[in-house]
PDB file of C-alpha atoms in Angstrom:
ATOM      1  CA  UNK A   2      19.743 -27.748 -40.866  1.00 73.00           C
ATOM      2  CA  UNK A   3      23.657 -26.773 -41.623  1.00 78.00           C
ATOM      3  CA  UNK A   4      25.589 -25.437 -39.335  1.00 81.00           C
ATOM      4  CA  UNK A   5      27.775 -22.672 -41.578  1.00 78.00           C
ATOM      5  CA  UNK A   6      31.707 -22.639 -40.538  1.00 80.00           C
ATOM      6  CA  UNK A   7      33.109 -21.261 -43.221  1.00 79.00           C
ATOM      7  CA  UNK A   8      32.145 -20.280 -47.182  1.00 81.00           C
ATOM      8  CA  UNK A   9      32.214 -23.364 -48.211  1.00 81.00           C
ATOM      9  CA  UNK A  10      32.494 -25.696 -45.151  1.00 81.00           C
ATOM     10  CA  UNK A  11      29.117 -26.791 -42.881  1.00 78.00           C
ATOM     11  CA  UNK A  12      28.191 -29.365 -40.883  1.00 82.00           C
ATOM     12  CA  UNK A  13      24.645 -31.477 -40.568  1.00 80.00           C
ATOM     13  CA  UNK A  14      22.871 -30.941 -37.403  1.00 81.00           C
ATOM     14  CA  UNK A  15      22.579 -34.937 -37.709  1.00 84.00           C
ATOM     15  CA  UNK A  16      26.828 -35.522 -37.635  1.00 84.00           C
ATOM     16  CA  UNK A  17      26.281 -33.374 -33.802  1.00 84.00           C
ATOM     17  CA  UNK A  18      24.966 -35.593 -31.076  1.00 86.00           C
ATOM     18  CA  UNK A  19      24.295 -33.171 -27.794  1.00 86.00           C
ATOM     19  CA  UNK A  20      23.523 -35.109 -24.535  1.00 86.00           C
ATOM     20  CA  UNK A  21      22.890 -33.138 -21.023  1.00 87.00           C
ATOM     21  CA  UNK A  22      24.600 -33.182 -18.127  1.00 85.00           C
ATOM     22  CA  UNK A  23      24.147 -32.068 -14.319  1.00 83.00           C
ATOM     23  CA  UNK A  24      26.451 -28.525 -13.955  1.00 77.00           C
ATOM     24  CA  UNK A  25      28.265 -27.508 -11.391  1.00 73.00           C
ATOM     25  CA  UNK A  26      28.320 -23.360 -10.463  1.00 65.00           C
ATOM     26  CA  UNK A  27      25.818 -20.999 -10.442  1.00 62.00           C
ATOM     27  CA  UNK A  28      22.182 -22.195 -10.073  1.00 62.00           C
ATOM     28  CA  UNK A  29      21.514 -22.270  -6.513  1.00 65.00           C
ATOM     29  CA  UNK A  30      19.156 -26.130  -5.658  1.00 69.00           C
ATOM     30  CA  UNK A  31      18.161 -25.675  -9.417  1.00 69.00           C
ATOM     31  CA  UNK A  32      21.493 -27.411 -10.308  1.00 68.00           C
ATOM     32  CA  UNK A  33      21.354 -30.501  -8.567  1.00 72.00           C
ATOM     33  CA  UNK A  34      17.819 -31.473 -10.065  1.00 77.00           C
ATOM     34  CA  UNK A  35      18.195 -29.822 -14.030  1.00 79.00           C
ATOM     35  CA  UNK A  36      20.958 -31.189 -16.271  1.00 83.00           C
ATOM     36  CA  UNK A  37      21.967 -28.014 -18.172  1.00 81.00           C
ATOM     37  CA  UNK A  38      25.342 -28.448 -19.165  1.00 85.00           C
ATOM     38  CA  UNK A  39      25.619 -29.747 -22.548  1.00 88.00           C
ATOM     39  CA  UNK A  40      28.104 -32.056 -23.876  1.00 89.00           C
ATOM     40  CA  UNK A  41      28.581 -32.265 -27.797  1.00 90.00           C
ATOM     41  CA  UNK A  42      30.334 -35.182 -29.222  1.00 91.00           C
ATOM     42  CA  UNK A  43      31.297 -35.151 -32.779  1.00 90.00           C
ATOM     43  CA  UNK A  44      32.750 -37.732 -34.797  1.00 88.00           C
ATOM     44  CA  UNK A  45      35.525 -35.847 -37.057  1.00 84.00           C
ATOM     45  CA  UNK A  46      37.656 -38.881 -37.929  1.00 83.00           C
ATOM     46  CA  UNK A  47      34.285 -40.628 -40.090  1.00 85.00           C
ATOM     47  CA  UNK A  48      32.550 -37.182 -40.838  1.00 83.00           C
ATOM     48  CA  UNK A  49      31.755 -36.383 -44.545  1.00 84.00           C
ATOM     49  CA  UNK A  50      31.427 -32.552 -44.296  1.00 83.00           C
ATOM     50  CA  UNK A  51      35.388 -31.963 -43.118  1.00 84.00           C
ATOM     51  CA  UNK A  52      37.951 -32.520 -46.466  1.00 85.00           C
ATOM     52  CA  UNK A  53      40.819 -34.912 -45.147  1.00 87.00           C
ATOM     53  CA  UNK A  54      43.395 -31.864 -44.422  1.00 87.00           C
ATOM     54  CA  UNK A  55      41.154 -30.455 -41.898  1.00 86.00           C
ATOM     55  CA  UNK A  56      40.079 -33.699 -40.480  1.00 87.00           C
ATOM     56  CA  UNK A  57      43.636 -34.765 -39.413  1.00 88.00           C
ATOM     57  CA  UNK A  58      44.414 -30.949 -38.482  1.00 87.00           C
ATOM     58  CA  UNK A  59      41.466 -30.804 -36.544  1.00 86.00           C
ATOM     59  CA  UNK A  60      42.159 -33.954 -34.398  1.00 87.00           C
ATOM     60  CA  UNK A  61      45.589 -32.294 -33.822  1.00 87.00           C
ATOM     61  CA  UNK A  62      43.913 -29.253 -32.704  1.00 87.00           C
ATOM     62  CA  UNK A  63      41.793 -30.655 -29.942  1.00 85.00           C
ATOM     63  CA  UNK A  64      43.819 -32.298 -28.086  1.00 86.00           C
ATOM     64  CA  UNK A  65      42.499 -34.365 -25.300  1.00 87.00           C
ATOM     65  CA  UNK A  66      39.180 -33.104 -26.394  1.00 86.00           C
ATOM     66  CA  UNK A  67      39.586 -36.209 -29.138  1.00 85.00           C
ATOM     67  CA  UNK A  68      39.235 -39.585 -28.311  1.00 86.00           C
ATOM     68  CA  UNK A  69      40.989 -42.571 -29.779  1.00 89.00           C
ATOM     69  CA  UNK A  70      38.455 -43.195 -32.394  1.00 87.00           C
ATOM     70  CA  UNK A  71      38.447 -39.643 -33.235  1.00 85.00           C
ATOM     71  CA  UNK A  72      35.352 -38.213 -31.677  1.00 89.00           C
ATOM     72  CA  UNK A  73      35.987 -34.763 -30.078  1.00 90.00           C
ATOM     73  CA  UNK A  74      33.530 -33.817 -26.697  1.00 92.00           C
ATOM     74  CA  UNK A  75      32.972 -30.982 -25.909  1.00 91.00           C
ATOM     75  CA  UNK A  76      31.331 -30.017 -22.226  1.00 90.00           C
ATOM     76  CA  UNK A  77      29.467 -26.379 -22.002  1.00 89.00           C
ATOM     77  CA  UNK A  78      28.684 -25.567 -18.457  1.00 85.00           C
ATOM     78  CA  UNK A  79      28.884 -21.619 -19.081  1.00 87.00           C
ATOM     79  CA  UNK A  80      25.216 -21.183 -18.748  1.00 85.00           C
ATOM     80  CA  UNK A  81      22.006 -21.372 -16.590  1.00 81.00           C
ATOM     81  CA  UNK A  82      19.876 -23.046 -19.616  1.00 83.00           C
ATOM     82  CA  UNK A  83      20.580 -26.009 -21.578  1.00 85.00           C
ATOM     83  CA  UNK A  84      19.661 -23.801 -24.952  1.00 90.00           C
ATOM     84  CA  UNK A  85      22.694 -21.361 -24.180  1.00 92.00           C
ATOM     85  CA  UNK A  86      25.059 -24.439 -23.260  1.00 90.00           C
ATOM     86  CA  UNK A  87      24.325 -26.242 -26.365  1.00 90.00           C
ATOM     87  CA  UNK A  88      24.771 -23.074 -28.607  1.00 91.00           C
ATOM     88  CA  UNK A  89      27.875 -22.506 -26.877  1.00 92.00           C
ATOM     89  CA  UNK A  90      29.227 -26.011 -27.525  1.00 91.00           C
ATOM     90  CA  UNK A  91      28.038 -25.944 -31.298  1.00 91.00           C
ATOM     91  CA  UNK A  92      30.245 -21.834 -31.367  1.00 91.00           C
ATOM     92  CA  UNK A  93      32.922 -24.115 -29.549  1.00 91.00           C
ATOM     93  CA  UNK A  94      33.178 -26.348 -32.109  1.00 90.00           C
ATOM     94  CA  UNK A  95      33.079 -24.424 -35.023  1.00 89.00           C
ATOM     95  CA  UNK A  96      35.897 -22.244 -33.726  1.00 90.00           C
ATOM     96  CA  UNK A  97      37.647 -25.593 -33.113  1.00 90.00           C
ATOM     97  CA  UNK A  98      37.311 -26.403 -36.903  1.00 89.00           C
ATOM     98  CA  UNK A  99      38.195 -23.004 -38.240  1.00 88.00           C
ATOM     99  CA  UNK A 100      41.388 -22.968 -36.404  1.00 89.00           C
ATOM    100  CA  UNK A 101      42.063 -26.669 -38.112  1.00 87.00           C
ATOM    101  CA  UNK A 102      40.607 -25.469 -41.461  1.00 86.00           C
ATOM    102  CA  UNK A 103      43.479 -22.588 -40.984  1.00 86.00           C
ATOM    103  CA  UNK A 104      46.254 -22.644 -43.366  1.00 85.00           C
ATOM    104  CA  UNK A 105      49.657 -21.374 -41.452  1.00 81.00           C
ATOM    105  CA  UNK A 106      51.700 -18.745 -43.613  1.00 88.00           C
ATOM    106  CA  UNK A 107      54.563 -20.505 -44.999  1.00 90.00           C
ATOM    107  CA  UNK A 108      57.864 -19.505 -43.792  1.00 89.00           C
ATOM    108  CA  UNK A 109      61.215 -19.792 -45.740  1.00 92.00           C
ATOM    109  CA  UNK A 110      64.297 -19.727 -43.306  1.00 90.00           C
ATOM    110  CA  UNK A 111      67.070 -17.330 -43.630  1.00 93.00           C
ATOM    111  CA  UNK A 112      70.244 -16.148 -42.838  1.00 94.00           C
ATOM    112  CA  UNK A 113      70.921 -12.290 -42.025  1.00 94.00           C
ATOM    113  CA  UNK A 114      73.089 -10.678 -44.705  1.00 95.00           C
ATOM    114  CA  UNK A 115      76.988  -9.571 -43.615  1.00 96.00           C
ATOM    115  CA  UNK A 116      75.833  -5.869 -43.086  1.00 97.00           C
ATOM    116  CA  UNK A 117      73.368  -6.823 -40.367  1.00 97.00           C
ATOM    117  CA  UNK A 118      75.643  -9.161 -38.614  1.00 97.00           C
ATOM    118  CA  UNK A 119      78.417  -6.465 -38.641  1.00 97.00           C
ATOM    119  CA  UNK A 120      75.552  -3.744 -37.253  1.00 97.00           C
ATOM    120  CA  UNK A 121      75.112  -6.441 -34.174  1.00 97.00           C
ATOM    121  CA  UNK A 122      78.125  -6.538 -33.454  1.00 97.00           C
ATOM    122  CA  UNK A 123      78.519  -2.960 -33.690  1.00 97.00           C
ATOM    123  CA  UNK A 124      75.767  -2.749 -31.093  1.00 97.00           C
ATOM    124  CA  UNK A 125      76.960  -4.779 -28.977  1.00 97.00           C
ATOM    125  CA  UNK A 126      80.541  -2.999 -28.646  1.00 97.00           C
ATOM    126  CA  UNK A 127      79.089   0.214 -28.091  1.00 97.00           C
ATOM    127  CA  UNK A 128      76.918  -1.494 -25.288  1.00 96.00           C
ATOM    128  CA  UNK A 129      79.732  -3.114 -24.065  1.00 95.00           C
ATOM    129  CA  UNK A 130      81.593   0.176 -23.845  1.00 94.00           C
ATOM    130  CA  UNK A 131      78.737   1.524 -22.181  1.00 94.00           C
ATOM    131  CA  UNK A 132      78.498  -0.758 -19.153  1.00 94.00           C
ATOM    132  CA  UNK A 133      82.230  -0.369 -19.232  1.00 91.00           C
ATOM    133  CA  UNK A 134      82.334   3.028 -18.478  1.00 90.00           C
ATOM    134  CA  UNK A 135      80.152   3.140 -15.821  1.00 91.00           C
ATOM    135  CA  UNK A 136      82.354   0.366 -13.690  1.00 86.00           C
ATOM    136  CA  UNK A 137      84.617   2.431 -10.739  1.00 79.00           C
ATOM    137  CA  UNK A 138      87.964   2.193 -11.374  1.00 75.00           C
ATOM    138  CA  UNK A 139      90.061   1.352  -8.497  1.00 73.00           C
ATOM    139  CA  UNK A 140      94.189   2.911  -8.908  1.00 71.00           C
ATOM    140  CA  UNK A 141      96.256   0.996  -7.535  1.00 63.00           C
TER     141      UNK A 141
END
């Protein structure tokens, strides 16, 4: 089964590999004896599904979540139940890979025209003037 990220973009169940650990929190004696958090590892750097732009943004993206050889883990611990830990590790993941698949606007640099460099400094002077008048004066 597919996991959908975006139109277009999905990931095999069979590129996820979801071990469980014991949790710490909530879960009274339960948590000692059931290991419910989950932890996903996924292996972005040899995955087929990702294109190569998102691949290298994506290992940018996660930070120390990626390993060396490009494998990102993720740990859920969020929940009581092992189902609600993996989903929220898989929802993790794919938020991970939209943000990478994310295209930033490009930006061209510019320089303010004369007119608004002569209104700054307009504004400034009358602010200046301002704090000027409300000094005390002292007559000697």
């Amino acid at each position: 089964m597919a996991i959908p990220i975006l139109p277009g973009l999905s990931l095999a169940e069979s590129e996820l590999e979801v071990s469980y650990i014991l949790a710490s929190g909530p879960g009274g004696q339960n948590v000692n004896k059931v290991a419910t958090a989950a932890q996903l590892r996924f292996d972005a750097a040899r995955s087929p599904s990702l294109p190569e732009r998102v691949r290298v943004r994506l290992l940018e993206v996660a930070g120390s979540r990626a390993t060396r050889d490009g494998v990102i883990v993720i740990t859920a611990r969020r929940f009581r139940t092992q189902q609600r830990n993996r989903e929220d590790a898989v929802a993790r993941l794919a938020d991970l890979i939209r943000e990478a698949a994310h295209r930033p606007a490009f930006r061209v640099a510019t320089r303010p025209g004369r007119a608004a460099r002569q209104r700054r400094l307009d504004g400034k002077a009358h602010r200046a003037g301002i704090k000027r008048g409300r000094s005390v004066r002292h007559d000697d």
